[in-house]
Amino acid sequence: MNYKIALVKGDGIGPEIVDSAVRVLEVIGEKYGHSFEFNEYLAGGAAIDACGDPLPEESVKGCLASDSVLFGAVGGPKWDGLSGDARPEKGLLRLRQALELFTNLRPAKLYGGLKDDSPPRADIVAKGSDIMILRELTGGIYFGERGYREGKYGKEAYDTEAYSVMEIERIAHVAYQTAMKRGKNLISVDKANVLETSRLWREVVHRIGEQYPEVTCKDMLVDNAAMQLVRNPGQFDVVVTSNMFGDILSDEASQITGSIGMLASASLGNTKRGLYEPIHGSAPDIAGTGKANPIATILSAAMMLRYSFDLTEEADAIEEAVNKVLDAGYRTADIAGGAEGALSCTEMTDTIISYL
Ligand code: NAD
């Protein structure tokens, strides 16, 4: 098959880590008989420097005309003085909007080789942890009505949580479909003992579940979920939750994995086209030094194969290669224990490719 991939490298370590992922995809293409066509588009600081806009129209058109988008990271001190809509980060937010992406998938997988680097107790992480958190991305309290008003005790601020049936239905479908591709266990996190939006969330998630009889769906209150993630992360397979709960829980879960340089993400909408990116930023402090860990971006490319192109075997091959490399003790400098004899970005990429 032929796939057209838009590359948005961005700033800082963005170009280094995206180049690493492209090298891995090229090897996968050769091995499994696929052809990947890569086209580069500007966003972030690089786009501001080139044409004064963090997301030029040409980049939007190019990404919309592609089968998927692989994104590095944007931002850096050079553009810190800019405000609001002129900032590099606005380019990413506008791109997510233009592609109508409403679900953020964040896997938090603890690779066997990194068990000693994970904060929970050894006996807890010994059982392993491989969680996929789906966070609703465009609704809820982050987008609801807000402001200041005169309240009972004088001036007060308020934010509003609102979810429509449609918004819950569409993320519920993605959650069940994701669970079907994994362990068929879904946990829906809410605060239905207090919040009306959560009661609607719960009702809709279960109604949609009738279309996916193979998936077991359980509800969990968010306060309990926060506790269970630390107490027994191994019990979670797929988690679906609202924007704010997902924001908080996915950061908590990410800590189980050992390093920010390991964490991939996907943002999906109603079509197969997604935006795949590491969860970290442009790491300007190490840009150009060769110290960037390319694993998060390589794993993001694996997610693209799995979720946008349905290339499960190829995605498994990349994840397995990363697993073996870490098991064999190879480290970049950001991973604990990696300071001595750490591999550079290019060396880590070469090593992963050698295990493919
Ligand atoms: P950051 O994630 O870029 O870096 C935090 C720390 O983690 C740094 O010490 C960095 O060196 C390290 N780090 C991050 N990724 C790494 C990797 N792959 N390998 C090795 N070490 C890595 O966060 P920050 O320093 O707060 O932000 C830097 C810039 O990135 C800012 O301009 C910020 O706005 C931007 N940012 C962009 C995105 C995005 O594009 N999605 C996300 C977060 C931050």
Tab-separated table of C-alpha atoms and ligand atoms in Angstrom:
chain	number	residue	atom	x	y	z
A	1	MET	CA	0.000	0.000	0.000
A	2	ASN	CA	0.985	3.633	-0.515
A	3	TYR	CA	0.598	6.134	2.297
A	4	LYS	CA	1.077	9.885	2.157
A	5	ILE	CA	2.516	11.224	5.407
A	6	ALA	CA	2.806	14.929	6.240
A	7	LEU	CA	5.900	15.697	8.324
A	8	VAL	CA	5.752	18.741	10.563
A	9	LYS	CA	9.144	18.771	12.247
A	10	GLY	CA	8.776	22.064	14.115
A	11	ASP	CA	11.481	23.468	16.364
A	12	GLY	CA	14.260	22.453	18.775
A	13	ILE	CA	14.737	18.677	18.737
A	14	GLY	CA	11.692	18.310	16.414
A	15	PRO	CA	13.697	17.788	13.199
A	16	GLU	CA	16.074	15.227	14.843
A	17	ILE	CA	13.339	13.054	16.311
A	18	VAL	CA	11.070	13.185	13.245
A	19	ASP	CA	14.036	12.200	11.022
A	20	SER	CA	14.588	9.191	13.326
A	21	ALA	CA	10.960	8.090	12.997
A	22	VAL	CA	11.115	8.503	9.208
A	23	ARG	CA	14.172	6.222	9.060
A	24	VAL	CA	12.279	3.571	11.038
A	25	LEU	CA	9.209	3.896	8.770
A	26	GLU	CA	11.393	3.539	5.683
A	27	VAL	CA	12.795	0.250	7.013
A	28	ILE	CA	9.252	-0.945	7.822
A	29	GLY	CA	8.163	0.026	4.302
A	30	GLU	CA	10.971	-2.023	2.733
A	31	LYS	CA	10.373	-4.995	4.996
A	32	TYR	CA	6.597	-5.204	4.619
A	33	GLY	CA	6.196	-3.870	1.063
A	34	HIS	CA	4.622	-0.461	1.731
A	35	SER	CA	5.592	2.846	0.257
A	36	PHE	CA	5.505	5.949	2.402
A	37	GLU	CA	5.541	9.325	0.655
A	38	PHE	CA	6.803	12.054	2.996
A	39	ASN	CA	6.021	15.741	2.488
A	40	GLU	CA	7.317	18.424	4.843
A	41	TYR	CA	5.255	21.346	6.113
A	42	LEU	CA	6.106	24.209	8.428
A	43	ALA	CA	4.547	24.983	11.801
A	44	GLY	CA	5.610	26.724	15.008
A	45	GLY	CA	8.690	28.912	15.287
A	46	ALA	CA	10.112	27.633	11.992
A	47	ALA	CA	6.951	28.820	10.227
A	48	ILE	CA	6.989	32.177	12.047
A	49	ASP	CA	10.581	32.725	10.864
A	50	ALA	CA	9.739	31.721	7.303
A	51	CYS	CA	6.446	33.537	6.795
A	52	GLY	CA	5.277	35.204	10.026
A	53	ASP	CA	2.477	32.690	10.750
A	54	PRO	CA	2.742	29.684	13.138
A	55	LEU	CA	0.515	27.661	10.797
A	56	PRO	CA	0.628	28.792	7.156
A	57	GLU	CA	-2.373	27.893	4.976
A	58	GLU	CA	-0.121	25.691	2.833
A	59	SER	CA	0.617	23.491	5.887
A	60	VAL	CA	-3.103	23.106	6.658
A	61	LYS	CA	-3.851	22.151	3.042
A	62	GLY	CA	-0.907	19.743	2.907
A	63	CYS	CA	-1.899	17.993	6.149
A	64	LEU	CA	-5.552	17.750	5.051
A	65	ALA	CA	-4.398	16.164	1.786
A	66	SER	CA	-2.292	13.542	3.613
A	67	ASP	CA	-3.240	10.170	5.079
A	68	SER	CA	-1.734	11.230	8.420
A	69	VAL	CA	0.526	13.745	10.118
A	70	LEU	CA	3.728	13.077	12.048
A	71	PHE	CA	4.522	16.058	14.261
A	72	GLY	CA	7.745	16.835	16.162
A	73	ALA	CA	7.362	19.703	18.639
A	74	VAL	CA	7.131	23.475	18.503
A	75	GLY	CA	8.331	26.408	20.557
A	76	GLY	CA	11.513	27.745	22.092
A	77	PRO	CA	13.034	30.787	23.795
A	78	LYS	CA	13.475	32.626	20.493
A	79	TRP	CA	9.693	33.060	20.236
A	80	ASP	CA	8.867	33.390	23.957
A	81	GLY	CA	8.325	37.161	23.627
A	82	LEU	CA	5.397	36.671	21.220
A	83	SER	CA	1.908	36.729	22.625
A	84	GLY	CA	-1.369	34.857	22.118
A	85	ASP	CA	-2.156	33.893	18.540
A	86	ALA	CA	1.367	34.696	17.323
A	87	ARG	CA	3.035	31.996	19.477
A	88	PRO	CA	4.473	28.781	17.967
A	89	GLU	CA	2.197	26.565	20.142
A	90	LYS	CA	-0.850	28.195	18.529
A	91	GLY	CA	0.224	26.508	15.274
A	92	LEU	CA	-0.301	23.065	16.843
A	93	LEU	CA	-3.670	24.012	18.395
A	94	ARG	CA	-4.871	25.397	15.060
A	95	LEU	CA	-3.705	22.270	13.241
A	96	ARG	CA	-5.622	20.015	15.678
A	97	GLN	CA	-8.707	22.175	15.076
A	98	ALA	CA	-8.287	22.165	11.289
A	99	LEU	CA	-8.039	18.370	11.294
A	100	GLU	CA	-11.088	18.145	13.634
A	101	LEU	CA	-9.315	15.917	16.147
A	102	PHE	CA	-11.408	15.281	19.258
A	103	THR	CA	-9.756	12.262	20.884
A	104	ASN	CA	-6.288	12.193	22.372
A	105	LEU	CA	-4.796	8.737	22.863
A	106	ARG	CA	-1.920	8.530	25.297
A	107	PRO	CA	-0.395	5.157	25.933
A	108	ALA	CA	1.526	4.788	29.168
A	109	LYS	CA	3.420	1.542	28.766
A	110	LEU	CA	6.085	0.448	31.163
A	111	TYR	CA	8.745	-1.376	29.169
A	112	GLY	CA	10.254	-4.293	31.053
A	113	GLY	CA	13.766	-2.865	30.817
A	114	LEU	CA	12.690	0.308	32.632
A	115	LYS	CA	10.946	-1.245	35.632
A	116	ASP	CA	13.703	-0.032	37.957
A	117	ASP	CA	13.200	3.538	36.712
A	118	SER	CA	9.480	3.673	37.526
A	119	PRO	CA	8.485	5.481	40.743
A	120	PRO	CA	5.964	2.930	42.146
A	121	ARG	CA	7.293	0.136	44.401
A	122	ALA	CA	9.055	-2.788	42.690
A	123	ASP	CA	6.322	-5.300	43.605
A	124	ILE	CA	3.700	-3.026	42.006
A	125	VAL	CA	5.514	-2.491	38.702
A	126	ALA	CA	6.657	-6.122	38.599
A	127	LYS	CA	3.198	-7.027	37.270
A	128	GLY	CA	3.722	-4.621	34.359
A	129	SER	CA	1.590	-1.747	33.124
A	130	ASP	CA	0.267	-0.954	29.655
A	131	ILE	CA	-2.492	1.648	29.732
A	132	MET	CA	-4.141	3.518	26.882
A	133	ILE	CA	-5.820	6.694	28.074
A	134	LEU	CA	-8.353	8.355	25.796
A	135	ARG	CA	-8.951	11.948	26.695
A	136	GLU	CA	-11.745	13.992	25.119
A	137	LEU	CA	-9.910	16.892	23.500
A	138	THR	CA	-12.285	19.615	22.391
A	139	GLY	CA	-15.085	19.841	24.974
A	140	GLY	CA	-15.764	20.006	28.697
A	141	ILE	CA	-14.669	22.603	31.200
A	142	TYR	CA	-11.641	23.782	29.174
A	143	PHE	CA	-13.975	25.049	26.453
A	144	GLY	CA	-17.122	25.926	28.452
A	145	GLU	CA	-18.441	29.338	29.376
A	146	ARG	CA	-16.224	31.163	31.848
A	147	GLY	CA	-15.827	34.522	33.428
A	148	TYR	CA	-16.171	36.656	36.535
A	149	ARG	CA	-19.365	37.736	38.271
A	150	GLU	CA	-20.722	39.010	41.567
A	151	GLY	CA	-21.482	36.032	43.798
A	152	LYS	CA	-22.693	35.496	47.360
A	153	TYR	CA	-19.298	36.507	48.786
A	154	GLY	CA	-18.475	39.237	46.247
A	155	LYS	CA	-16.349	38.802	43.126
A	156	GLU	CA	-16.079	35.196	41.940
A	157	ALA	CA	-14.705	33.338	38.911
A	158	TYR	CA	-16.479	30.460	37.224
A	159	ASP	CA	-15.825	27.791	34.554
A	160	THR	CA	-18.524	25.562	33.098
A	161	GLU	CA	-18.400	21.865	32.263
A	162	ALA	CA	-20.786	20.910	29.436
A	163	TYR	CA	-20.885	17.804	27.265
A	164	SER	CA	-23.339	17.062	24.480
A	165	VAL	CA	-24.600	13.550	23.738
A	166	MET	CA	-22.848	13.784	20.350
A	167	GLU	CA	-19.468	14.610	21.919
A	168	ILE	CA	-19.706	11.647	24.294
A	169	GLU	CA	-20.981	9.273	21.607
A	170	ARG	CA	-18.125	9.962	19.227
A	171	ILE	CA	-15.352	9.454	21.798
A	172	ALA	CA	-17.150	6.376	23.180
A	173	HIS	CA	-17.011	4.787	19.717
A	174	VAL	CA	-13.260	5.451	19.497
A	175	ALA	CA	-12.806	4.026	23.006
A	176	TYR	CA	-14.639	0.774	22.231
A	177	GLN	CA	-12.830	0.434	18.900
A	178	THR	CA	-9.502	0.973	20.675
A	179	ALA	CA	-10.440	-1.631	23.286
A	180	MET	CA	-11.276	-4.074	20.471
A	181	LYS	CA	-7.695	-3.683	19.186
A	182	ARG	CA	-6.287	-4.319	22.680
A	183	GLY	CA	-7.469	-6.336	25.687
A	184	LYS	CA	-11.232	-5.574	25.269
A	185	ASN	CA	-11.384	-4.023	28.732
A	186	LEU	CA	-12.600	-0.457	28.988
A	187	ILE	CA	-12.785	1.677	32.111
A	188	SER	CA	-14.852	4.849	31.822
A	189	VAL	CA	-13.804	7.428	34.393
A	190	ASP	CA	-16.246	10.042	35.649
A	191	LYS	CA	-17.581	11.734	38.773
A	192	ALA	CA	-21.175	10.540	38.407
A	193	ASN	CA	-21.821	10.685	42.165
A	194	VAL	CA	-21.629	14.497	41.926
A	195	LEU	CA	-21.663	15.830	38.349
A	196	GLU	CA	-24.611	15.881	35.941
A	197	THR	CA	-22.239	15.809	32.927
A	198	SER	CA	-20.730	12.613	34.345
A	199	ARG	CA	-24.161	10.992	34.696
A	200	LEU	CA	-24.853	11.729	31.014
A	201	TRP	CA	-21.328	10.513	30.163
A	202	ARG	CA	-21.955	7.213	31.934
A	203	GLU	CA	-25.371	6.675	30.316
A	204	VAL	CA	-24.100	7.375	26.782
A	205	VAL	CA	-20.914	5.294	27.143
A	206	HIS	CA	-22.982	2.257	28.167
A	207	ARG	CA	-25.558	2.775	25.424
A	208	ILE	CA	-22.791	2.885	22.785
A	209	GLY	CA	-21.297	-0.203	24.422
A	210	GLU	CA	-24.288	-2.259	23.262
A	211	GLN	CA	-22.737	-2.056	19.781
A	212	TYR	CA	-19.495	-3.606	21.070
A	213	PRO	CA	-20.624	-6.699	23.021
A	214	GLU	CA	-17.105	-8.163	23.129
A	215	VAL	CA	-15.793	-5.263	25.215
A	216	THR	CA	-16.264	-5.248	28.984
A	217	CYS	CA	-16.901	-1.695	30.206
A	218	LYS	CA	-16.739	-0.695	33.867
A	219	ASP	CA	-17.189	2.723	35.451
A	220	MET	CA	-14.720	4.179	37.922
A	221	LEU	CA	-14.980	7.427	39.841
A	222	VAL	CA	-12.088	9.755	39.082
A	223	ASP	CA	-10.846	9.960	42.682
A	224	ASN	CA	-10.679	6.176	42.845
A	225	ALA	CA	-8.984	6.039	39.409
A	226	ALA	CA	-6.242	8.412	40.605
A	227	MET	CA	-5.621	6.096	43.561
A	228	GLN	CA	-5.810	2.856	41.564
A	229	LEU	CA	-3.267	4.105	39.005
A	230	VAL	CA	-0.646	4.211	41.729
A	231	ARG	CA	-1.885	1.197	43.689
A	232	ASN	CA	-2.338	-1.257	40.815
A	233	PRO	CA	-1.636	0.204	37.338
A	234	GLY	CA	-1.679	-3.313	35.860
A	235	GLN	CA	-5.494	-3.493	36.169
A	236	PHE	CA	-6.040	-0.865	33.428
A	237	ASP	CA	-6.245	-1.591	29.710
A	238	VAL	CA	-8.165	1.239	27.984
A	239	VAL	CA	-9.427	4.266	29.922
A	240	VAL	CA	-11.838	6.831	28.476
A	241	THR	CA	-12.581	10.100	30.192
A	242	SER	CA	-13.389	13.777	29.826
A	243	ASN	CA	-10.962	16.531	28.909
A	244	MET	CA	-9.936	17.654	32.405
A	245	PHE	CA	-9.926	14.214	34.077
A	246	GLY	CA	-7.884	12.894	31.120
A	247	ASP	CA	-5.413	15.755	31.336
A	248	ILE	CA	-4.672	14.963	34.971
A	249	LEU	CA	-4.797	11.157	34.863
A	250	SER	CA	-2.625	10.849	31.730
A	251	ASP	CA	0.159	12.885	33.344
A	252	GLU	CA	-0.104	10.718	36.448
A	253	ALA	CA	0.037	7.548	34.345
A	254	SER	CA	2.974	8.826	32.283
A	255	GLN	CA	5.151	8.862	35.383
A	256	ILE	CA	4.899	5.094	35.605
A	257	THR	CA	6.889	4.764	32.347
A	258	GLY	CA	10.215	6.248	33.464
A	259	SER	CA	10.966	9.164	31.068
A	260	ILE	CA	9.101	11.854	29.145
A	261	GLY	CA	11.216	10.913	26.121
A	262	MET	CA	9.316	7.600	25.878
A	263	LEU	CA	5.740	8.829	25.563
A	264	ALA	CA	3.870	8.824	22.277
A	265	SER	CA	0.434	10.209	21.488
A	266	ALA	CA	-2.211	10.243	18.797
A	267	SER	CA	-5.001	12.723	18.178
A	268	LEU	CA	-7.903	11.341	16.178
A	269	GLY	CA	-11.158	12.590	14.706
A	270	ASN	CA	-13.931	11.051	12.633
A	271	THR	CA	-11.669	10.021	9.765
A	272	LYS	CA	-8.663	7.716	9.669
A	273	ARG	CA	-6.358	10.733	9.476
A	274	GLY	CA	-4.632	11.415	12.765
A	275	LEU	CA	-1.906	13.600	14.192
A	276	TYR	CA	0.879	11.671	15.892
A	277	GLU	CA	3.415	13.333	18.172
A	278	PRO	CA	5.549	12.774	21.260
A	279	ILE	CA	4.006	14.258	24.408
A	280	HIS	CA	7.182	16.207	25.207
A	281	GLY	CA	8.096	19.641	23.891
A	282	SER	CA	10.910	20.908	21.677
A	283	ALA	CA	13.561	20.524	24.431
A	284	PRO	CA	15.568	23.598	23.332
A	285	ASP	CA	18.113	22.903	26.099
A	286	ILE	CA	19.390	19.820	24.210
A	287	ALA	CA	18.514	20.708	20.599
A	288	GLY	CA	21.419	20.016	18.253
A	289	THR	CA	23.463	18.147	20.887
A	290	GLY	CA	22.374	14.677	19.728
A	291	LYS	CA	20.993	13.927	23.218
A	292	ALA	CA	17.305	13.749	22.207
A	293	ASN	CA	15.557	10.460	22.866
A	294	PRO	CA	13.782	9.536	19.610
A	295	ILE	CA	11.671	6.730	21.163
A	296	ALA	CA	8.505	8.792	21.818
A	297	THR	CA	8.405	9.877	18.169
A	298	ILE	CA	9.240	6.400	16.862
A	299	LEU	CA	6.411	4.989	19.010
A	300	SER	CA	4.123	7.761	17.702
A	301	ALA	CA	4.911	6.542	14.170
A	302	ALA	CA	4.000	3.008	15.323
A	303	MET	CA	0.666	4.382	16.573
A	304	MET	CA	0.100	5.913	13.133
A	305	LEU	CA	0.587	2.496	11.540
A	306	ARG	CA	-1.800	0.900	14.046
A	307	TYR	CA	-4.604	3.475	14.226
A	308	SER	CA	-4.592	5.257	10.859
A	309	PHE	CA	-3.339	2.537	8.514
A	310	ASP	CA	-4.463	-0.661	10.354
A	311	LEU	CA	-0.919	-2.074	9.993
A	312	THR	CA	-0.960	-4.004	13.270
A	313	GLU	CA	1.930	-6.357	12.544
A	314	GLU	CA	4.184	-3.491	11.483
A	315	ALA	CA	3.262	-1.444	14.596
A	316	ASP	CA	3.918	-4.479	16.809
A	317	ALA	CA	7.330	-4.908	15.149
A	318	ILE	CA	8.395	-1.362	16.066
A	319	GLU	CA	7.154	-1.660	19.665
A	320	GLU	CA	8.851	-5.030	20.034
A	321	ALA	CA	12.147	-3.609	18.711
A	322	VAL	CA	11.971	-0.762	21.258
A	323	ASN	CA	11.212	-3.287	23.993
A	324	LYS	CA	14.223	-5.439	23.061
A	325	VAL	CA	16.564	-2.442	22.847
A	326	LEU	CA	15.582	-1.342	26.360
A	327	ASP	CA	15.774	-4.917	27.671
A	328	ALA	CA	19.293	-5.146	26.264
A	329	GLY	CA	20.214	-2.113	28.406
A	330	TYR	CA	20.554	0.555	25.715
A	331	ARG	CA	19.671	4.020	27.034
A	332	THR	CA	19.607	7.649	25.956
A	333	ALA	CA	20.782	10.194	28.538
A	334	ASP	CA	17.261	11.193	29.717
A	335	ILE	CA	16.460	7.676	30.947
A	336	ALA	CA	17.661	7.088	34.488
A	337	GLY	CA	20.915	5.182	34.446
A	338	GLY	CA	21.541	6.443	30.925
A	339	ALA	CA	24.175	9.062	31.760
A	340	GLU	CA	27.067	6.593	31.481
A	341	GLY	CA	27.616	5.446	27.904
A	342	ALA	CA	24.322	6.949	26.722
A	343	LEU	CA	23.428	6.576	23.060
A	344	SER	CA	22.854	9.626	20.882
A	345	CYS	CA	19.572	10.151	19.024
A	346	THR	CA	21.089	8.679	15.847
A	347	GLU	CA	22.697	5.734	17.676
A	348	MET	CA	19.418	4.882	19.437
A	349	THR	CA	17.625	4.995	16.081
A	350	ASP	CA	20.293	2.756	14.483
A	351	THR	CA	19.965	0.308	17.380
A	352	ILE	CA	16.164	0.140	17.119
A	353	ILE	CA	16.453	-0.409	13.354
A	354	SER	CA	18.966	-3.216	13.954
A	355	TYR	CA	16.334	-5.005	16.096
A	356	LEU	CA	13.538	-4.622	13.512
B	1	NAD	P1	10.092	19.893	27.113
B	1	NAD	O1	9.219	18.688	27.099
B	1	NAD	O2	10.537	20.410	25.798
B	1	NAD	O3	11.397	19.590	27.993
B	1	NAD	C1	11.339	19.271	29.378
B	1	NAD	C2	12.644	18.559	29.773
B	1	NAD	O4	12.622	17.249	29.234
B	1	NAD	C3	13.883	19.230	29.206
B	1	NAD	O5	14.927	19.118	30.141
B	1	NAD	C4	14.217	18.434	27.960
B	1	NAD	O6	15.585	18.423	27.633
B	1	NAD	C5	13.721	17.036	28.364
B	1	NAD	N1	13.234	16.305	27.188
B	1	NAD	C6	12.049	16.480	26.538
B	1	NAD	N2	11.958	15.659	25.516
B	1	NAD	C7	13.099	14.919	25.502
B	1	NAD	C8	13.591	13.894	24.660
B	1	NAD	N3	12.905	13.428	23.620
B	1	NAD	N4	14.811	13.380	24.933
B	1	NAD	C9	15.520	13.810	25.982
B	1	NAD	N5	15.107	14.768	26.822
B	1	NAD	C10	13.905	15.332	26.574
B	1	NAD	O7	9.309	21.022	27.920
B	1	NAD	P2	9.684	22.539	28.202
B	1	NAD	O8	11.167	22.672	28.404
B	1	NAD	O9	8.757	22.979	29.232
B	1	NAD	O10	9.295	23.307	26.860
B	1	NAD	C11	10.211	23.627	25.812
B	1	NAD	C12	9.442	24.232	24.652
B	1	NAD	O11	8.548	23.239	24.096
B	1	NAD	C13	8.541	25.404	25.059
B	1	NAD	O12	8.603	26.382	24.059
B	1	NAD	C14	7.155	24.785	25.137
B	1	NAD	O13	6.138	25.707	24.902
B	1	NAD	C15	7.239	23.765	24.020
B	1	NAD	N6	6.287	22.649	24.131
B	1	NAD	C16	5.794	22.162	22.969
B	1	NAD	C17	4.944	21.070	22.983
B	1	NAD	C18	4.441	20.552	21.669
B	1	NAD	O14	4.917	20.962	20.623
B	1	NAD	N7	3.517	19.613	21.685
B	1	NAD	C19	4.632	20.445	24.191
B	1	NAD	C20	5.183	20.923	25.368
B	1	NAD	C21	6.022	22.035	25.325
